[in-house]
Structure formats: C-alpha cells, structure tokens
CSV table of N, CA and C in Angstrom, one decimal:
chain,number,residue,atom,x,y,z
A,1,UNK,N,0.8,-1.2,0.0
A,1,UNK,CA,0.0,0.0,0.0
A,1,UNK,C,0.9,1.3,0.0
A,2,UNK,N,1.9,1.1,0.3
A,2,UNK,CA,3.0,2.7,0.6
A,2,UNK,C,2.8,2.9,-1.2
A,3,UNK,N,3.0,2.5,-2.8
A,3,UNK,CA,2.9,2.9,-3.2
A,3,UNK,C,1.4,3.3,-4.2
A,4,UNK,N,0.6,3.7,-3.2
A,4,UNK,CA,-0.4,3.4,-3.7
A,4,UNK,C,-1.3,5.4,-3.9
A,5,UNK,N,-1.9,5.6,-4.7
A,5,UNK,CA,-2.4,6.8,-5.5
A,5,UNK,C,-3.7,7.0,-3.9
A,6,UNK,N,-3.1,8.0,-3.2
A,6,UNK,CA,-4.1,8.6,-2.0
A,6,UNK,C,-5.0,9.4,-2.5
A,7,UNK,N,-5.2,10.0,-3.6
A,7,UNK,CA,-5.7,10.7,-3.8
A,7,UNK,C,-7.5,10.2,-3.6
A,8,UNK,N,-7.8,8.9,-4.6
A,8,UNK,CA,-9.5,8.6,-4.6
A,8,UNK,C,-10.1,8.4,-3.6
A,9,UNK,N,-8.9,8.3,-3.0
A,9,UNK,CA,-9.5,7.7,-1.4
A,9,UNK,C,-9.6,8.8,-0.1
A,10,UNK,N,-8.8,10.1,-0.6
A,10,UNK,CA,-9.5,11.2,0.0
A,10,UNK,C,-10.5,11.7,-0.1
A,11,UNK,N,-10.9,11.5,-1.5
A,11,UNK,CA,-12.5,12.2,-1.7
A,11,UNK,C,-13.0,11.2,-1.1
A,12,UNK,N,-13.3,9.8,-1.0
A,12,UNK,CA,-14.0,9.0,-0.6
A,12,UNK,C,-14.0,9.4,0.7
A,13,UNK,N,-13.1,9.4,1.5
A,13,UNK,CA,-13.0,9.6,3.0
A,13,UNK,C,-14.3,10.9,3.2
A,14,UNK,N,-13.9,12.2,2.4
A,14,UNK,CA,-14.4,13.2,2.5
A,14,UNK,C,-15.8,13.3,2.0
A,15,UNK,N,-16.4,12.4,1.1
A,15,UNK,CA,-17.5,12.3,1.0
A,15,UNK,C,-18.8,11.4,1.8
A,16,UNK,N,-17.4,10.8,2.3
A,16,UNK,CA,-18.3,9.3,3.3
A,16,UNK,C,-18.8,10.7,4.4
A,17,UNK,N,-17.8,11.4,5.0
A,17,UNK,CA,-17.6,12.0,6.6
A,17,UNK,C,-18.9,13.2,5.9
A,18,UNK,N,-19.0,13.9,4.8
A,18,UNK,CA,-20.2,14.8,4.5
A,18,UNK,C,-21.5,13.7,4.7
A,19,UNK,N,-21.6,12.8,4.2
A,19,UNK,CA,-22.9,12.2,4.4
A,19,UNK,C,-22.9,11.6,5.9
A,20,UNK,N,-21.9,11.4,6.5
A,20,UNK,CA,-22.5,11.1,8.1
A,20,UNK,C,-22.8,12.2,8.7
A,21,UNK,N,-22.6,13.5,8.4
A,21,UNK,CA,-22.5,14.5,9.1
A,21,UNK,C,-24.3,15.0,8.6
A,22,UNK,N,-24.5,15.0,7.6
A,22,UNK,CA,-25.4,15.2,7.2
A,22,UNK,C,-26.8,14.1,8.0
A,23,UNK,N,-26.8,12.8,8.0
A,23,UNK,CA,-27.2,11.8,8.5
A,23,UNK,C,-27.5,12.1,9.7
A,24,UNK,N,-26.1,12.2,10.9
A,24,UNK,CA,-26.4,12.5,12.0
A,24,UNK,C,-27.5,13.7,12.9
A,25,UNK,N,-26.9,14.8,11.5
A,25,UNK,CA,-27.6,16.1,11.8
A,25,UNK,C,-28.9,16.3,11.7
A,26,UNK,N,-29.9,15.0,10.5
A,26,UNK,CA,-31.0,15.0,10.2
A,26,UNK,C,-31.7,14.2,11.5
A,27,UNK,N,-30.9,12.7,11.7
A,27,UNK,CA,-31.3,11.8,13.0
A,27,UNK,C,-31.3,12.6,14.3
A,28,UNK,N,-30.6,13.2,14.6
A,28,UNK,CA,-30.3,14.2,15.9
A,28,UNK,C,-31.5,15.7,16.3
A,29,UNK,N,-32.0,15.7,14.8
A,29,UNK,CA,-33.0,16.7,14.8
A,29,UNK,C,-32.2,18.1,15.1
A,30,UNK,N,-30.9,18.5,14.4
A,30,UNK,CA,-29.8,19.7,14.5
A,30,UNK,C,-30.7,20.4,13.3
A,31,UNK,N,-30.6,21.9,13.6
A,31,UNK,CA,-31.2,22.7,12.2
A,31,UNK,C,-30.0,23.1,11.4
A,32,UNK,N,-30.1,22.4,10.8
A,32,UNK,CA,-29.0,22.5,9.1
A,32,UNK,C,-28.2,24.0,8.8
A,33,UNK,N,-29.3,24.6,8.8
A,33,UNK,CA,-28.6,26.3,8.7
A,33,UNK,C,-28.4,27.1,10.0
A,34,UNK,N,-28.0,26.4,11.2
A,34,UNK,CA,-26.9,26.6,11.9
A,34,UNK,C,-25.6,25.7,11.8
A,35,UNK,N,-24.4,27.0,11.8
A,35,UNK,CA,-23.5,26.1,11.4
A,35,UNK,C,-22.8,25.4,12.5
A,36,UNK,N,-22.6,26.2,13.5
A,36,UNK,CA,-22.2,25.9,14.9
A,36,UNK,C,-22.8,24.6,15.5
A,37,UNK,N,-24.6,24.8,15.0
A,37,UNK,CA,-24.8,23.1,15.8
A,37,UNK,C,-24.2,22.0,15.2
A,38,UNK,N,-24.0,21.9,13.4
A,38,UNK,CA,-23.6,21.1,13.0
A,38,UNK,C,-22.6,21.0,13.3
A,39,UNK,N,-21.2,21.5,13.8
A,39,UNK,CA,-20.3,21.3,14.0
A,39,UNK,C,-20.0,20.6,15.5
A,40,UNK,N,-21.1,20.5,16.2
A,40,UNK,CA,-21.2,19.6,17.4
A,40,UNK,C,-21.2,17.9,16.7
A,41,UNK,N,-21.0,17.8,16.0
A,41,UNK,CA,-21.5,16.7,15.3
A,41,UNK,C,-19.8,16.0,15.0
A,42,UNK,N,-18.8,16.6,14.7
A,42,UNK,CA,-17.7,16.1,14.5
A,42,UNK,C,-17.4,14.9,15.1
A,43,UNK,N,-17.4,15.2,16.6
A,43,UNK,CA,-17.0,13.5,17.0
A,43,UNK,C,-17.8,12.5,16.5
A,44,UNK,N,-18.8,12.6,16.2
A,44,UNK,CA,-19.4,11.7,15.7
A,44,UNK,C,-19.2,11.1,14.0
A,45,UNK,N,-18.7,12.0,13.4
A,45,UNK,CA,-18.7,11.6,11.8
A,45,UNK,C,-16.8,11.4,12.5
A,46,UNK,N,-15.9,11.8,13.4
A,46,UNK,CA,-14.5,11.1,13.6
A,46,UNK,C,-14.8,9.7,13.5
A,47,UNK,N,-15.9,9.4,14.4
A,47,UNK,CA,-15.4,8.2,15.2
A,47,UNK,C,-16.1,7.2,13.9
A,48,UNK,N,-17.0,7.9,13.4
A,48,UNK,CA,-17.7,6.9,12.1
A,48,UNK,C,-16.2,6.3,11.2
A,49,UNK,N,-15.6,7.7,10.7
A,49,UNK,CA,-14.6,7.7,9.9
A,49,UNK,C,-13.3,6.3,10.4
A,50,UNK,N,-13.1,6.1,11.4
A,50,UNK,CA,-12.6,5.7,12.3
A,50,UNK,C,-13.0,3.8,12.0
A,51,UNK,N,-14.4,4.1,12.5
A,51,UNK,CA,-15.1,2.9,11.9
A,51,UNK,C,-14.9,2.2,11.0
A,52,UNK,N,-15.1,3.0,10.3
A,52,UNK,CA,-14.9,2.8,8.2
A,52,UNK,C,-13.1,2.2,7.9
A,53,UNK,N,-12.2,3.2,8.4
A,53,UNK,CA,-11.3,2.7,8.3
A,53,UNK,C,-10.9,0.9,9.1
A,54,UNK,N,-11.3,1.2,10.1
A,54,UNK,CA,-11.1,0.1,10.9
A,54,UNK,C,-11.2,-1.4,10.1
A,55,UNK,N,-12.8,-1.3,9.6
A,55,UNK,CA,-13.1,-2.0,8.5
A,55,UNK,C,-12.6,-2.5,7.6
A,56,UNK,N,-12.0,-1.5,6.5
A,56,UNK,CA,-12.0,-1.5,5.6
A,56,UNK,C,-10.5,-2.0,5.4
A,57,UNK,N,-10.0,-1.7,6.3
A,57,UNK,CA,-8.2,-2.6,6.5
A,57,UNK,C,-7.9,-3.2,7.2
A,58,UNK,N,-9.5,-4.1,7.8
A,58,UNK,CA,-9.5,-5.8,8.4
A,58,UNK,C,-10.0,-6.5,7.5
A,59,UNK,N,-10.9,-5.9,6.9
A,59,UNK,CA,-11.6,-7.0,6.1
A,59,UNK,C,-11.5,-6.6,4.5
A,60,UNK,N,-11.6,-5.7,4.0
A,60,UNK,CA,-11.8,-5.4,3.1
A,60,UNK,C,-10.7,-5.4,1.8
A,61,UNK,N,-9.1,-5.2,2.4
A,61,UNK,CA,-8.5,-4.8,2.1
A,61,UNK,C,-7.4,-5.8,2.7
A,62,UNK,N,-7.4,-7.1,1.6
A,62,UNK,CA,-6.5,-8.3,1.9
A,62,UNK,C,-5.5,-8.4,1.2
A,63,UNK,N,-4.4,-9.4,1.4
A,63,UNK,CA,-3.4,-9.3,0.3
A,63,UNK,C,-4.1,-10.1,-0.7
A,64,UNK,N,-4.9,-11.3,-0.1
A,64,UNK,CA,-5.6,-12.0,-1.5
A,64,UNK,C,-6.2,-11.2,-2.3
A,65,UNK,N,-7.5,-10.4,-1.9
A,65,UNK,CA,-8.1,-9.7,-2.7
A,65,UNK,C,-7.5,-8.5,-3.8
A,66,UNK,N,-6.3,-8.1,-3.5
A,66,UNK,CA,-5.6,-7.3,-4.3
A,66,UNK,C,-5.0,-8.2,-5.3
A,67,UNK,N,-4.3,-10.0,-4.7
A,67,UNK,CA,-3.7,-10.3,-5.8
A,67,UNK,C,-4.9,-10.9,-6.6
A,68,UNK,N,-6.3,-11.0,-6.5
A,68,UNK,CA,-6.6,-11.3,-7.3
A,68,UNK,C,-7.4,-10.1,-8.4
A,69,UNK,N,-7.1,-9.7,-8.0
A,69,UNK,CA,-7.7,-8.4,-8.9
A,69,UNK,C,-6.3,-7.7,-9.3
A,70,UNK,N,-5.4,-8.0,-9.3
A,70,UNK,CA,-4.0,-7.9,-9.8
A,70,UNK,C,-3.9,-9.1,-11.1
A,71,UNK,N,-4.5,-10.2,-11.3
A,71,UNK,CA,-4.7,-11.5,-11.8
A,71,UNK,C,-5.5,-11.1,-12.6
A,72,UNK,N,-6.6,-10.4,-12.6
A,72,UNK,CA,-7.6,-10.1,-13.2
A,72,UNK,C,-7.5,-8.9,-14.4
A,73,UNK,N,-6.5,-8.0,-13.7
A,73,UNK,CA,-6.4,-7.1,-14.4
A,73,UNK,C,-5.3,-7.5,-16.0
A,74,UNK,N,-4.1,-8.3,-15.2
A,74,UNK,CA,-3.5,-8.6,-16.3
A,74,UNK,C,-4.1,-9.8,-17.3
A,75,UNK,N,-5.2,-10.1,-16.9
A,75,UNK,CA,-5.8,-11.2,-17.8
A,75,UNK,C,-6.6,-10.2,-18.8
A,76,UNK,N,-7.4,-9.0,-18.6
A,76,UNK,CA,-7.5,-8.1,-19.4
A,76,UNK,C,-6.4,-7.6,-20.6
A,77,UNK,N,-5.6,-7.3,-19.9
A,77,UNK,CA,-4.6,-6.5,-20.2
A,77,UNK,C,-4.2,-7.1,-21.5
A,78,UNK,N,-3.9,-8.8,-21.1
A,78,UNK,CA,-3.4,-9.9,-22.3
A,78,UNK,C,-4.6,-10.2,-22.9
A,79,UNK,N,-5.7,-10.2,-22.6
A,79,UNK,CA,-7.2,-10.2,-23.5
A,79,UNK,C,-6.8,-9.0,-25.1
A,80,UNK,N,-6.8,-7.7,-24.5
A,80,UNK,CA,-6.9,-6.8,-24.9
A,80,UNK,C,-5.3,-6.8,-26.0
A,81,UNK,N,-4.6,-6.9,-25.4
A,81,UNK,CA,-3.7,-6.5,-26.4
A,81,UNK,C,-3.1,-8.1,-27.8
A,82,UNK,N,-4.3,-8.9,-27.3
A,82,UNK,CA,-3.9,-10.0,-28.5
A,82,UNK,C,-4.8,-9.5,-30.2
A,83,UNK,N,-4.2,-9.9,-31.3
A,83,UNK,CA,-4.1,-9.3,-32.5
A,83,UNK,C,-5.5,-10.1,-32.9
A,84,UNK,N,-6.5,-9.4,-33.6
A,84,UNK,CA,-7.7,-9.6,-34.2
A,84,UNK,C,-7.3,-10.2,-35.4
C-alpha cells in the first residue's frame, strides 16, 4: 500500500464524513442552517470515519483480494492487447 495513489481515497473519505455528518444532523434533529450546531457533530462523523477505516483494513482490504484483482487485471490487459 506505501505505493499506492491517495488521492481517490481522500475524496471517498471526505465524502463518506459529509454524508454522516449530514445523516447524524438529520437523525439528531440539529437545524442545518446553523453552522455551529452542525459542528457539534464532528465526534461523531470522527469516530464513524474511524469505523470505516477500521473496517475497511481488516476486512476489506487483503493481500488476497488485491492479488486477485492484480490476476484479473492482467488477464484483461493480455485479452486486450492480443491481435484480431
């Protein structure tokens, strides 16, 4: 993973943490156009984030599952570049 492109995965991060924040603020009955209440809300889209990570690099994110979609990709790759 050290050489791996951070970038998709900051928007993802940052998109996941807008929709909990949103989520919580609707479940919690906060009024939206205060900004101050919504910002009471942070620990909670942290510890979501937190969550998600936890997750997502116990389970989700195996050596198998990369090598086989490493396997997969180069079976394209050799699909793709054989002569019609």
């Amino acid at each position: 993973m050290k050489n791996l492109n951070t970038k998709p995965f900051l928007y993802l991060l940052a998109g996941f943490s807008v929709i909990v924040l949103f989520m919580a603020a609707l479940i919690q009955g906060f009024d939206l156009r205060n900004f101050l209440d919504v910002l009471r809300l942070i620990p909670i889209v942290a510890t979501a984030d937190g969550m998600a990570y936890f997750v997502f690099t116990t389970w989700l994110w195996r050596k198998e599952a990369t090598s086989r979609m490493a396997y997969s990709v180069s079976r394209l790759e050799r699909y793709m570049a054989r002569p019609y």
